[in-house]
Each structure stands twice: as structure tokens, then as C-alpha cells.
DNA sequence: ATACTTGCAAATCGTTTGCAATACC
DNA sequence: GGTATTGCAAACGATTTGCAAGTAT
């Protein structure tokens, strides 16, 4: 139907990633990378699917999973594992860390530059550091005054 | 039958945790806390079940799951999430971090004392830090000479 | 035209649960 | 004896897959 919206930037992004800009990938990319709410997103496949459906985008859950993995493989997303049995996808692919609100299961970015890790042993022979994840798990309750 | 093996230490440990020292819990505790290989363990439910079966211990997988969670609730184990859809249980419950070998899915402890984290923002209002997980993900390949 | 994508429904994986039989104190 | 625990098999939720139908280049 109407494919005249200014999807050009997203089209380029997908093409650059080696992915055909199909209707569903474009719609998902729009939800992910150009959210009305601005900023970065931490979302599960089910959540993204629900959003798509809510916006009358016809996409199957299977395609949402496929797309999320393709985007991740292309470096457009970063998968974050904090809970057994549930994967989050983060639109922020830069070096950074996370707060994880255990009650509610929400994630919040911690900019990578401001955090410094010291004293880590060198990676064992024959391996290299692919990535370092720091997850600060938060629970309800006041932090005690020291 | 023969319940005369020196399980006393384990029996005490279970009792102290408020858990009845049943045959299956004792056998699992022995595999977890007194491994022939010494040292701490990072194991999945399936792996532990396989070990038990291999040692002719009759335990159902469901009981292994139950026991692992009970042990975790009692502070005898620590659950580590590094991969979607798979939980590891760590017999080291002290403050420490992990190397994760992406190929092979093995975990290795990094003592907590030697690692220092600086620059973390304060936890948001009304929350407290329950725990901080640092996961150093390793992949095959030489670390580049700088 | 042709290879890549999609959707559906079935399959899979790890994990949990219901409930009768069983083991501990 | 009475309650906690176990085992089995069915139920589960998240994710994946097979394959025919649809779509991008």
C-alpha cells in the first residue's frame, strides 16, 4: 500500500546490514530504533510483537524472533541475559552496563565510560574478551545509610 | 540400607538450612559440595542429574530442580544466568565474578576481592543493590598484542 | 525468475507443577 | 502418625523449526 513514509534511513540501515528491507523488518526496526519515546530500548520478543500488533502491523511472533536475532547478528542490537528463560534486546550497542530491577524486570543503562573495572585477571591462554557485562541487580528497599 | 557413610557434615549442613537430609538431597549435596575433583562447581540441573544417574543414585530430574532451588534459597548455592534458557548453579556463594567461555559454555570463578568497580551510579531512590554480577565473556582467539 | 522471507502450526528445550506414593522424625 | 519429600507424567513458557505461500530485487 503506502510505502511512501520516510523509511529511507531505516531502509539504508537494513541494507547496510545485509538484510532485505521487508515490510515487517522495517516496521520492527521503526519500533526499535525510532521509538516515539526516544532513547534506547530493552525489549523482549513478546513485548515487541505486542507493540507491533497494537500498531496494526501484521507480523508473526516467529518473524519477530527471527528479526531480533538477525538484527543482533548484524550488530544493530545487543542481547542481554539477566533472567533465566527470557531474553532482552538492547538498542544500545555501545559499551555499557545495566541496572536490573528485580521486581518488574526492567533494565536501565549505565553508561560504559563512567564505570571502571580494575583487577580483572587476564583472559586464559587462547581466549579473548568478547565482552564484559556488569549487571547491578536492584531490589526494593532503601539503601542503608552508611 | 547403608546410611553409615560419614555424611554427618552434609547432614548438618542440610539441617542447618532447614532441609530434611533425605537420600536424594544428601546425594546431590555430596556431588555438589564434596566433589572428587575438589574446588567449586558450576553446574546445570541436567548435568547434576546426569552425574547422579551415573553414580547409580536414583533421583528424578524434578527433584534435582527442586533441590537446586531449595539449596539456592538456603544460601548454599548461587544461581548464575549467562545464557538464555539455561541456569547454572555455583557452589561458590561468596562475592565473586565469572569468566564465561562462550564456546563450551563453561564458567570459571574470578575472586571478588581482586576486582574493583568504580564509578557506578548510586541505585535509584527506593532501591538497594542486591548483587553485582560481572561476566567476562570469552571467545576463542588470541588476545591481540597491544 | 529466483533467492530470500514470512506465517503458521508443530516441535523442542529447559523448567515447573499436580498429585498419589513414599520417606523422614 | 503426620508432614515433608519424591517421582512421574502432564503442563508450561519461551524459543525454534519445517515447509508452503508470499515478496523483494
Short mmCIF file of C-alpha atoms (C1' of nucleotides) in Angstrom, two decimals:
data_model
loop_
_atom_site.label_atom_id
_atom_site.label_comp_id
_atom_site.label_asym_id
_atom_site.label_seq_id
_atom_site.Cartn_x
_atom_site.Cartn_y
_atom_site.Cartn_z
CA UNK A 1 0.00 0.00 0.00
CA UNK A 2 1.60 3.25 1.11
CA UNK A 3 5.30 2.75 1.18
CA UNK A 4 5.99 6.44 0.88
CA UNK A 5 6.76 7.21 4.52
CA UNK A 6 10.31 8.40 5.09
CA UNK A 7 11.64 4.98 5.93
CA UNK A 8 14.74 5.76 3.91
CA UNK A 9 17.09 5.92 6.88
CA UNK A 10 15.87 2.56 8.16
CA UNK A 11 16.00 1.09 4.69
CA UNK A 12 19.61 2.12 4.44
CA UNK A 13 20.38 0.71 7.84
CA UNK A 14 18.90 -2.64 6.98
CA UNK A 15 20.56 -2.78 3.60
CA UNK A 16 23.88 -1.89 5.14
CA UNK A 17 23.37 -4.82 7.48
CA UNK A 18 22.75 -7.11 4.55
CA UNK A 19 19.07 -7.52 5.33
CA UNK A 20 16.29 -7.02 2.83
CA UNK A 21 14.09 -4.17 3.93
CA UNK A 22 10.86 -6.11 4.11
CA UNK A 23 7.65 -4.67 5.45
CA UNK A 24 7.93 -6.47 8.78
CA UNK A 25 11.62 -5.78 9.32
CA UNK A 26 11.05 -2.12 8.59
CA UNK A 27 8.15 -1.91 10.99
CA UNK A 28 10.11 -3.66 13.73
CA UNK A 29 13.16 -1.51 13.08
CA UNK A 30 11.00 1.56 13.37
CA UNK A 31 9.63 0.45 16.72
CA UNK A 32 13.10 -0.40 17.93
CA UNK A 33 15.23 2.40 16.58
CA UNK A 34 12.78 5.25 16.27
CA UNK A 35 10.55 4.90 19.29
CA UNK A 36 8.09 7.72 19.89
CA UNK A 37 9.53 7.75 23.40
CA UNK A 38 13.08 8.43 22.22
CA UNK A 39 16.08 6.88 23.88
CA UNK A 40 17.24 3.31 23.99
CA UNK A 41 15.06 0.29 24.49
CA UNK A 42 15.26 -3.00 26.33
CA UNK A 43 12.61 -5.26 24.99
CA UNK A 44 11.66 -8.90 24.74
CA UNK A 45 10.38 -10.63 21.64
CA UNK A 46 6.91 -10.94 23.12
CA UNK A 47 6.82 -7.26 24.04
CA UNK A 48 7.92 -6.15 20.61
CA UNK A 49 5.38 -8.42 19.00
CA UNK A 50 2.65 -6.97 21.21
CA UNK A 51 3.68 -3.45 20.22
CA UNK A 52 3.63 -4.33 16.57
CA UNK A 53 0.20 -5.88 16.84
CA UNK A 54 -1.02 -2.84 18.79
CA UNK A 55 0.09 -0.64 15.91
CA UNK A 56 -1.76 -2.83 13.45
CA UNK A 57 1.45 -4.19 11.98
CA UNK A 58 0.91 -7.74 10.82
CA UNK A 59 3.90 -9.75 11.97
CA UNK A 60 4.12 -13.22 13.39
CA UNK A 61 5.95 -13.88 16.63
CA UNK A 62 8.31 -16.19 14.77
CA UNK A 63 9.31 -13.37 12.48
CA UNK A 64 9.89 -11.11 15.46
CA UNK A 65 12.29 -13.69 16.87
CA UNK A 66 13.99 -14.08 13.53
CA UNK A 67 14.35 -10.36 13.07
CA UNK A 68 15.69 -9.76 16.55
CA UNK A 69 18.36 -12.37 16.01
CA UNK A 70 19.22 -11.07 12.58
CA UNK A 71 19.50 -7.53 13.95
CA UNK A 72 21.67 -8.82 16.76
CA UNK A 73 23.88 -10.72 14.35
CA UNK A 74 24.24 -7.56 12.30
CA UNK A 75 25.29 -5.56 15.33
CA UNK A 76 22.16 -3.44 15.43
CA UNK A 77 21.09 -4.95 18.74
CA UNK A 78 22.70 -6.50 21.78
CA UNK A 79 21.19 -9.41 23.63
CA UNK A 80 21.12 -9.12 27.41
CA UNK A 81 20.57 -12.11 29.65
CA UNK A 82 19.54 -11.33 33.19
CA UNK A 83 16.77 -13.77 33.92
CA UNK A 84 16.54 -17.44 33.17
CA UNK A 85 14.11 -18.10 30.38
CA UNK A 86 13.82 -14.57 28.99
CA UNK A 87 15.98 -12.56 26.62
CA UNK A 88 16.11 -8.81 26.37
CA UNK A 89 17.31 -6.97 23.32
CA UNK A 90 19.03 -3.65 23.81
CA UNK A 91 19.08 -0.99 21.13
CA UNK A 92 22.16 0.48 22.76
CA UNK A 93 25.05 -1.42 21.23
CA UNK A 94 27.78 0.72 22.69
CA UNK A 95 29.94 -0.40 25.57
CA UNK A 96 27.81 -0.03 28.68
CA UNK A 97 26.26 -1.83 31.62
CA UNK A 98 22.90 -2.32 33.32
CA UNK A 99 20.77 -1.83 36.33
CA UNK A 100 18.25 -4.61 36.63
CA UNK A 101 15.13 -4.03 38.70
CA UNK A 102 14.37 -7.48 40.01
CA UNK A 103 10.80 -6.57 40.78
CA UNK A 104 9.31 -5.68 37.47
CA UNK A 105 12.13 -6.99 35.34
CA UNK A 106 13.11 -3.62 33.91
CA UNK A 107 16.57 -2.78 32.62
CA UNK A 108 18.29 0.59 32.68
CA UNK A 109 21.55 1.53 31.01
CA UNK A 110 24.65 2.55 32.88
CA UNK A 111 26.98 4.42 30.51
CA UNK A 112 30.17 2.50 29.98
CA UNK A 113 32.62 5.40 30.22
CA UNK A 114 31.82 6.22 33.80
CA UNK A 115 32.44 2.70 35.07
CA UNK A 116 35.93 1.44 35.67
CA UNK A 117 36.81 -2.17 36.28
CA UNK A 118 40.15 -2.93 37.84
CA UNK A 119 41.95 -6.05 38.85
CA UNK A 120 40.43 -8.41 36.36
CA UNK A 121 42.76 -11.30 35.63
CA UNK A 122 43.97 -11.69 32.06
CA UNK A 123 41.90 -13.96 29.87
CA UNK A 124 43.23 -17.53 29.80
CA UNK A 125 45.58 -18.63 27.00
CA UNK A 126 43.94 -18.84 23.63
CA UNK A 127 40.93 -16.77 24.52
CA UNK A 128 40.00 -13.17 24.13
CA UNK A 129 37.50 -10.99 25.91
CA UNK A 130 34.44 -10.76 23.72
CA UNK A 131 32.53 -8.53 26.09
CA UNK A 132 32.13 -7.66 29.73
CA UNK A 133 28.69 -7.46 31.25
CA UNK A 134 28.12 -5.75 34.55
CA UNK A 135 24.65 -6.27 35.95
CA UNK A 136 23.70 -4.38 39.07
CA UNK A 137 20.69 -6.18 40.47
CA UNK A 138 18.35 -3.93 42.41
CA UNK A 139 15.65 -4.90 44.84
CA UNK A 140 13.11 -2.78 46.65
CA UNK A 141 14.15 -1.19 49.90
CA UNK A 142 16.10 1.82 50.96
CA UNK A 143 19.84 1.67 50.67
CA UNK A 144 21.10 1.80 54.22
CA UNK A 145 22.84 4.99 55.28
CA UNK A 146 26.49 4.19 55.85
CA UNK B 1 20.27 -49.64 53.57
CA UNK B 2 23.75 -48.43 54.45
CA UNK B 3 23.42 -44.98 55.85
CA UNK B 4 26.65 -45.25 57.74
CA UNK B 5 28.90 -43.29 55.44
CA UNK B 6 30.26 -40.11 57.03
CA UNK B 7 27.55 -37.92 55.66
CA UNK B 8 27.39 -36.20 59.02
CA UNK B 9 28.84 -32.91 57.81
CA UNK B 10 26.37 -32.77 54.96
CA UNK B 11 23.54 -33.80 57.22
CA UNK B 12 24.39 -30.92 59.50
CA UNK B 13 24.58 -28.53 56.61
CA UNK B 14 21.18 -29.52 55.34
CA UNK B 15 19.60 -29.44 58.76
CA UNK B 16 21.09 -26.04 59.42
CA UNK B 17 19.46 -24.90 56.22
CA UNK B 18 16.13 -26.24 57.40
CA UNK B 19 16.07 -29.06 54.89
CA UNK B 20 15.45 -32.68 55.76
CA UNK B 21 18.50 -34.76 54.92
CA UNK B 22 16.78 -37.12 52.54
CA UNK B 23 18.63 -39.68 50.50
CA UNK B 24 18.42 -37.65 47.30
CA UNK B 25 19.31 -34.33 48.87
CA UNK B 26 22.29 -35.89 50.57
CA UNK B 27 23.49 -37.49 47.37
CA UNK B 28 23.12 -34.24 45.45
CA UNK B 29 24.80 -32.26 48.22
CA UNK B 30 27.67 -34.69 48.15
CA UNK B 31 28.12 -34.28 44.41
CA UNK B 32 27.90 -30.51 44.75
CA UNK B 33 29.85 -29.79 47.88
CA UNK B 34 32.27 -32.67 48.08
CA UNK B 35 33.25 -33.32 44.50
CA UNK B 36 36.03 -35.79 43.93
CA UNK B 37 37.59 -33.07 41.83
CA UNK B 38 37.68 -30.59 44.69
CA UNK B 39 37.02 -26.90 44.21
CA UNK B 40 33.85 -25.07 43.30
CA UNK B 41 31.35 -26.18 40.75
CA UNK B 42 29.20 -24.54 38.10
CA UNK B 43 26.58 -26.97 37.08
CA UNK B 44 23.18 -27.16 35.42
CA UNK B 45 20.27 -29.23 36.62
CA UNK B 46 20.61 -31.61 33.71
CA UNK B 47 24.32 -32.07 34.33
CA UNK B 48 23.83 -32.78 38.00
CA UNK B 49 21.07 -35.22 37.23
CA UNK B 50 23.31 -37.00 34.74
CA UNK B 51 26.06 -37.25 37.35
CA UNK B 52 23.70 -38.66 39.90
CA UNK B 53 22.39 -41.24 37.48
CA UNK B 54 25.95 -42.12 36.51
CA UNK B 55 26.71 -42.81 40.16
CA UNK B 56 23.65 -45.03 40.42
CA UNK B 57 21.80 -42.54 42.58
CA UNK B 58 18.09 -42.75 41.92
CA UNK B 59 16.81 -39.19 41.62
CA UNK B 60 14.31 -37.67 39.29
CA UNK B 61 15.13 -34.57 37.31
CA UNK B 62 12.26 -32.78 39.03
CA UNK B 63 13.84 -33.45 42.39
CA UNK B 64 17.15 -32.15 41.14
CA UNK B 65 15.45 -28.90 40.15
CA UNK B 66 13.66 -28.72 43.48
CA UNK B 67 16.82 -29.38 45.42
CA UNK B 68 18.87 -26.86 43.50
CA UNK B 69 16.31 -24.18 44.19
CA UNK B 70 16.00 -25.13 47.82
CA UNK B 71 19.77 -25.03 48.20
CA UNK B 72 19.83 -21.67 46.49
CA UNK B 73 17.09 -20.33 48.73
CA UNK B 74 19.05 -21.53 51.73
CA UNK B 75 22.18 -19.75 50.56
CA UNK B 76 24.11 -22.91 49.82
CA UNK B 77 24.17 -22.17 46.09
CA UNK B 78 24.09 -19.15 43.83
CA UNK B 79 22.28 -19.10 40.54
CA UNK B 80 24.19 -17.66 37.60
CA UNK B 81 22.49 -16.61 34.39
CA UNK B 82 24.74 -16.26 31.39
CA UNK B 83 22.85 -17.92 28.60
CA UNK B 84 19.23 -17.66 27.64
CA UNK B 85 17.34 -20.79 28.57
CA UNK B 86 19.90 -22.37 30.86
CA UNK B 87 20.70 -21.82 34.51
CA UNK B 88 23.99 -22.58 36.21
CA UNK B 89 24.31 -23.16 39.92
CA UNK B 90 27.52 -22.12 41.60
CA UNK B 91 28.76 -23.74 44.79
CA UNK B 92 30.79 -20.64 45.49
CA UNK B 93 28.41 -18.32 47.32
CA UNK B 94 30.98 -15.71 48.24
CA UNK B 95 31.22 -12.37 46.49
CA UNK B 96 32.91 -13.05 43.17
CA UNK B 97 32.59 -12.85 39.41
CA UNK B 98 32.90 -15.04 36.34
CA UNK B 99 34.67 -15.84 33.15
CA UNK B 100 32.30 -17.40 30.68
CA UNK B 101 33.74 -19.47 27.85
CA UNK B 102 31.22 -18.92 25.09
CA UNK B 103 32.35 -21.97 23.21
CA UNK B 104 31.65 -24.82 25.52
CA UNK B 105 29.54 -22.88 27.97
CA UNK B 106 31.93 -23.27 30.89
CA UNK B 107 32.16 -20.89 33.82
CA UNK B 108 35.21 -20.02 35.89
CA UNK B 109 35.33 -18.00 39.07
CA UNK B 110 37.08 -14.67 39.40
CA UNK B 111 37.71 -13.94 43.08
CA UNK B 112 35.74 -10.92 44.20
CA UNK B 113 38.43 -9.23 46.28
CA UNK B 114 40.76 -8.64 43.39
CA UNK B 115 38.16 -6.86 41.26
CA UNK B 116 37.31 -3.25 41.85
CA UNK B 117 34.37 -1.47 40.32
CA UNK B 118 34.41 2.28 40.28
CA UNK B 119 32.09 4.95 39.00
CA UNK B 120 28.86 3.06 39.35
CA UNK B 121 25.96 5.45 39.80
CA UNK B 122 24.01 5.21 43.02
CA UNK B 123 21.00 2.95 42.94
CA UNK B 124 17.79 4.83 42.17
CA UNK B 125 15.54 6.04 45.01
CA UNK B 126 13.83 3.29 46.89
CA UNK B 127 16.07 0.52 45.66
CA UNK B 128 19.11 -1.19 47.01
CA UNK B 129 21.84 -3.19 45.33
CA UNK B 130 21.06 -6.85 45.83
CA UNK B 131 24.11 -8.07 43.98
CA UNK B 132 26.52 -7.15 41.24
CA UNK B 133 27.38 -9.67 38.57
CA UNK B 134 30.39 -9.21 36.35
CA UNK B 135 30.55 -11.64 33.47
CA UNK B 136 33.64 -11.61 31.29
CA UNK B 137 32.63 -13.35 28.10
CA UNK B 138 35.49 -15.13 26.38
CA UNK B 139 35.69 -16.38 22.85
CA UNK B 140 38.37 -18.35 21.08
CA UNK B 141 41.24 -16.44 19.57
CA UNK B 142 44.44 -14.90 20.76
CA UNK B 143 44.21 -11.69 22.64
CA UNK B 144 45.82 -9.16 20.34
CA UNK B 145 49.20 -7.84 21.36
CA UNK B 146 48.81 -4.15 22.11
"C1'" DA C 1 12.90 -15.51 -12.22
"C1'" DT C 2 14.93 -16.59 -8.15
"C1'" DA C 3 16.51 -16.40 -3.78
"C1'" DC C 4 15.15 -14.64 0.48
"C1'" DT C 5 11.23 -14.03 3.87
"C1'" DT C 6 7.13 -14.89 6.06
"C1'" DG C 7 3.49 -17.25 8.74
"C1'" DC C 8 1.55 -20.96 10.71
"C1'" DA C 9 1.44 -24.76 13.45
"C1'" DA C 10 4.02 -28.35 15.28
"C1'" DA C 11 8.16 -29.36 17.63
"C1'" DT C 12 11.72 -28.56 21.06
"C1'" DC C 13 14.07 -27.12 25.23
"C1'" DG C 14 14.52 -26.21 29.89
"C1'" DT C 15 11.83 -25.92 33.73
"C1'" DT C 16 7.58 -26.30 36.74
"C1'" DT C 17 3.55 -28.46 38.63
"C1'" DG C 18 -0.25 -31.73 40.32
"C1'" DC C 19 -0.87 -35.45 42.88
"C1'" DA C 20 -0.53 -40.18 44.62
"C1'" DA C 21 3.05 -42.95 46.72
"C1'" DT C 22 6.95 -42.77 49.93
"C1'" DA C 23 10.37 -41.49 53.35
"C1'" DC C 24 11.75 -38.87 57.47
"C1'" DC C 25 11.30 -37.57 62.54
"C1'" DG D 1 1.41 -40.83 62.52
"C1'" DG D 2 1.72 -36.84 60.42
"C1'" DT D 3 4.09 -33.86 57.49
"C1'" DA D 4 7.69 -33.09 54.18
"C1'" DT D 5 9.55 -35.06 50.02
"C1'" DT D 6 9.70 -37.73 45.85
"C1'" DG D 7 8.62 -39.33 41.15
"C1'" DC D 8 6.08 -39.44 37.26
"C1'" DA D 9 3.94 -37.56 33.60
"C1'" DA D 10 1.47 -33.80 32.04
"C1'" DA D 11 1.69 -28.81 31.70
"C1'" DC D 12 4.34 -24.79 30.73
"C1'" DG D 13 6.54 -20.65 28.67
"C1'" DA D 14 9.89 -19.14 25.67
"C1'" DT D 15 12.01 -20.02 21.54
"C1'" DT D 16 12.83 -22.76 17.15
"C1'" DT D 17 11.81 -25.14 13.06
"C1'" DG D 18 9.66 -27.19 8.64
"C1'" DC D 19 7.57 -26.06 4.83
"C1'" DA D 20 4.27 -24.00 1.64
"C1'" DA D 21 2.95 -19.40 0.18
"C1'" DG D 22 4.37 -14.64 -0.49
"C1'" DT D 23 7.75 -10.83 -1.59
"C1'" DA D 24 11.98 -8.14 -2.80
"C1'" DT D 25 15.41 -7.33 -6.42
#
